[in-house]
Amino acid sequence: MNQIIKSQDNTTVENQHHQYEQDSYQSLIDGNINWVNNRVKEDPEFFTRLAKGQSPEVLWIGCSDSRVPANEVTGTQPGEIFVHRNIANMCVHTDMNMLSVLDYAVNVLKVKHVIVAGHYGCGGVAAALTNKQFGLIDNWLRNIKDVYRLHSHELDRITDEKAKVNRLVELNVTEQVYNLCKTTIVQNAWNDGRELSVHGWIIDLSSGLVKDLKVSSNAAHHLGYVYQVEELQVVETH
C-alpha cells in the first residue's frame, strides 16, 4: 500500500511539474499577445514600420545573461540596436558567429558604434577564475583565463573575491574592445574613412546603470604595429 501511495505522490509531483512547465511556456505566448496589443494601441503603425526593415546605428555585443537585454538596458526600441550575445561577451578572432555578425553590422548595416557590454557578477568570468571543469564551455572560458594571465599582476593583489571578479569583468571588456579593433573588418572600415567607434561598457545589475570604461577607439594607432592592418590595395588587371 505504501508503494502505491508513493507512486501516486510521484505522479502528482510529475503532473504539477508538467503543469508548471506548460504554464511557463504559455505565459510567453500570452505575453506576446499582450505586447502586440499594447504596441498597436500606443502606435497603430508600429509593426508596419518594423516590417519595412532595420537601420540600427549600434551593434551590441553582450553577455547571454537573461538580466541584461540590450533594448531594455538602453531604453531603445526594436530596430535601433543590432545584437549579438554570448557567454561573457567575448570577441574571439576565431569565432565565425561573432565575426559574421560584426561584418554584417559594419559593412551592410553601416553601424556607427560597436559596444562590448559586460556586467558585474558575470558567472562566466567567475567560473574562469577557478580550475573547475564545467564541460564544453571550458574551451570558451579559456579565453577569459588568458585575460587573467595578461593582468594577473593586478588581479592577484585583490583579496576580496567579488572585487576580483568584477575587476576581471572590466579587464575582459577592455580586452574584447581591443580584439574588435584588431579585426580587418573594423580596420578596413577605418581605412575607408568610415565613422565607426568601438566602446566598452559595464552594467551594474544592482543599480541598472551603465559604466563607460573610457576605452573607446575610432582608429588603430593605439594598437601595436603588428596589429595594424595595411590598407587593401586594389590591383587592376587588363
XYZ file of C-alpha atoms in Angstrom:
238
model
C 0.000 0.000 0.000
C 2.844 2.384 0.888
C 4.415 1.752 -2.520
C 1.131 2.563 -4.261
C 0.726 5.785 -2.277
C 4.317 6.739 -3.061
C 3.703 6.109 -6.738
C 0.598 8.269 -6.655
C 2.541 11.025 -4.912
C 5.261 10.877 -7.551
C 2.645 11.058 -10.279
C 1.117 14.091 -8.600
C 4.510 15.789 -8.386
C 5.238 14.983 -12.031
C 1.850 16.332 -13.085
C 2.400 19.504 -11.089
C 5.853 19.937 -12.655
C 4.429 19.366 -16.130
C 1.658 21.868 -15.433
C 4.238 24.414 -14.258
C 6.240 23.927 -17.456
C 3.104 24.340 -19.549
C 2.077 27.460 -17.616
C 5.579 28.906 -18.004
C 5.546 28.238 -21.735
C 2.001 29.534 -22.227
C 2.896 32.718 -20.372
C 5.327 33.518 -23.195
C 2.572 33.201 -25.803
C 0.208 35.274 -23.682
C 2.933 37.833 -23.098
C 3.472 38.194 -26.835
C -0.216 38.826 -27.414
C -0.297 41.445 -24.662
C 2.828 43.101 -26.063
C 1.362 43.263 -29.567
C -1.944 44.647 -28.320
C -0.230 47.309 -26.219
C 2.057 48.313 -29.080
C -0.794 48.642 -31.544
C -2.810 50.618 -29.018
C 0.064 53.052 -28.487
C 1.158 53.186 -32.128
C -1.094 51.593 -34.783
C 1.669 51.800 -37.429
C 4.440 50.306 -35.267
C 4.581 46.863 -36.862
C 4.035 48.245 -40.352
C 7.201 50.319 -39.947
C 9.077 47.483 -38.267
C 8.381 45.134 -41.173
C 9.910 47.539 -43.694
C 13.464 46.951 -42.482
C 16.073 47.986 -39.961
C 18.689 50.719 -39.856
C 20.394 50.453 -36.457
C 23.418 52.625 -35.763
C 24.683 50.403 -32.946
C 25.986 46.837 -32.693
C 25.719 45.462 -29.157
C 27.973 42.543 -28.211
C 26.753 41.494 -24.792
C 26.527 38.607 -22.370
C 23.858 35.930 -22.753
C 22.781 36.533 -19.150
C 18.994 36.964 -19.055
C 19.260 40.090 -16.898
C 20.986 42.329 -19.448
C 18.771 42.705 -22.554
C 20.148 45.447 -24.801
C 16.936 47.325 -25.586
C 15.685 47.417 -22.009
C 19.061 48.492 -20.609
C 19.357 51.364 -23.086
C 15.684 52.318 -23.296
C 15.651 51.783 -27.052
C 13.075 50.321 -29.409
C 13.171 47.257 -31.687
C 15.161 48.110 -34.804
C 17.552 50.508 -33.054
C 20.246 48.070 -31.892
C 21.719 45.071 -33.731
C 22.525 42.452 -31.097
C 24.977 39.596 -30.647
C 25.274 37.817 -27.311
C 27.394 35.002 -25.935
C 28.795 33.808 -22.621
C 30.795 36.679 -21.068
C 30.523 38.971 -24.129
C 33.595 37.573 -25.847
C 35.079 38.732 -29.168
C 37.260 35.819 -30.220
C 39.048 36.129 -33.553
C 38.221 32.520 -34.494
C 34.506 32.804 -33.683
C 32.804 32.824 -37.087
C 29.450 33.581 -35.486
C 30.676 36.817 -33.919
C 32.717 37.764 -36.990
C 29.726 37.226 -39.280
C 27.583 39.485 -37.111
C 30.348 42.097 -36.974
C 30.862 42.007 -40.737
C 27.146 42.357 -41.444
C 26.744 45.171 -38.931
C 29.761 47.150 -40.157
C 29.619 46.541 -43.898
C 25.901 46.100 -44.598
C 24.053 47.950 -41.849
C 26.849 50.542 -41.614
C 26.602 50.910 -37.842
C 28.497 53.797 -36.288
C 29.083 52.280 -32.864
C 30.055 48.832 -31.594
C 29.563 48.342 -27.860
C 31.008 45.467 -25.845
C 28.735 45.276 -22.806
C 29.720 43.197 -19.794
C 28.125 43.151 -16.357
C 29.339 42.890 -12.794
C 28.894 39.486 -11.211
C 29.269 37.680 -14.546
C 29.089 33.929 -13.967
C 31.329 33.158 -16.927
C 34.077 35.410 -15.622
C 33.730 33.984 -12.113
C 33.987 30.447 -13.497
C 37.151 31.365 -15.401
C 38.835 32.299 -12.113
C 38.557 28.698 -10.900
C 40.211 25.469 -12.016
C 36.944 23.522 -12.075
C 35.760 21.557 -15.095
C 32.363 22.602 -16.430
C 32.280 20.748 -19.750
C 32.404 22.062 -23.301
C 32.315 25.648 -22.075
C 35.816 25.185 -20.611
C 37.188 25.822 -24.109
C 35.334 29.142 -24.213
C 36.348 30.155 -20.702
C 39.994 29.622 -21.670
C 39.823 32.957 -23.473
C 38.885 34.685 -20.207
C 41.655 32.837 -18.384
C 44.044 34.340 -20.944
C 42.783 37.794 -19.971
C 43.506 36.899 -16.347
C 47.031 35.824 -17.328
C 47.650 39.192 -19.017
C 46.583 41.070 -15.878
C 47.483 38.603 -13.113
C 49.933 41.078 -11.535
C 46.974 43.338 -10.718
C 44.303 40.724 -10.054
C 46.419 38.629 -7.692
C 46.694 41.609 -5.347
C 42.899 41.746 -4.916
C 41.939 39.607 -1.914
C 38.169 40.109 -1.998
C 36.740 37.518 -4.383
C 33.781 39.624 -5.524
C 36.023 42.593 -6.212
C 38.432 40.371 -8.139
C 35.639 39.009 -10.336
C 34.308 42.492 -11.027
C 37.752 43.823 -11.904
C 38.269 40.922 -14.305
C 34.860 41.742 -15.786
C 36.192 45.232 -16.565
C 39.512 43.993 -17.908
C 37.763 41.385 -20.024
C 35.561 44.011 -21.681
C 38.633 46.154 -22.334
C 40.452 43.249 -23.991
C 37.406 42.433 -26.127
C 37.336 46.044 -27.334
C 40.980 45.624 -28.368
C 40.149 42.324 -30.053
C 37.499 44.046 -32.159
C 39.908 46.825 -33.088
C 42.400 44.219 -34.308
C 39.950 42.731 -36.824
C 40.284 43.527 -40.512
C 36.548 44.230 -40.526
C 36.895 47.204 -38.198
C 40.242 48.414 -39.525
C 39.144 48.301 -43.162
C 36.182 50.485 -42.220
C 38.571 52.953 -40.577
C 40.896 52.863 -43.581
C 37.918 53.700 -45.781
C 37.250 56.779 -43.664
C 34.078 55.372 -42.166
C 32.624 56.759 -38.945
C 32.964 53.821 -36.552
C 33.762 53.730 -32.840
C 34.227 50.747 -30.532
C 33.266 51.144 -26.862
C 33.403 49.162 -23.617
C 30.572 49.236 -21.086
C 29.804 47.575 -17.775
C 26.245 47.150 -16.499
C 25.812 47.304 -12.729
C 22.938 44.922 -12.017
C 22.433 46.373 -8.537
C 21.541 49.784 -9.978
C 20.822 49.110 -13.649
C 23.245 51.860 -14.616
C 25.880 51.627 -17.329
C 29.540 52.439 -16.676
C 31.559 53.633 -19.661
C 35.089 52.233 -19.260
C 36.519 55.071 -21.374
C 38.335 52.696 -23.727
C 36.577 53.877 -26.879
C 38.525 53.804 -30.125
C 37.925 55.081 -33.648
C 41.375 54.362 -35.113
C 44.086 51.696 -34.969
C 47.007 53.909 -33.945
C 46.853 52.716 -30.313
C 47.471 49.115 -31.383
C 50.900 47.562 -31.707
C 52.463 47.755 -35.162
C 51.864 44.094 -35.994
C 48.141 44.503 -35.279
C 47.715 47.468 -37.598
C 46.376 46.189 -40.897
C 47.697 47.695 -44.104
C 45.119 49.308 -46.309
C 43.915 46.976 -49.034
C 45.422 47.738 -52.424
C 43.155 47.276 -55.407
C 45.083 45.634 -58.223
C 43.783 46.436 -61.663
C 44.026 43.737 -64.304
C 43.949 44.356 -68.030
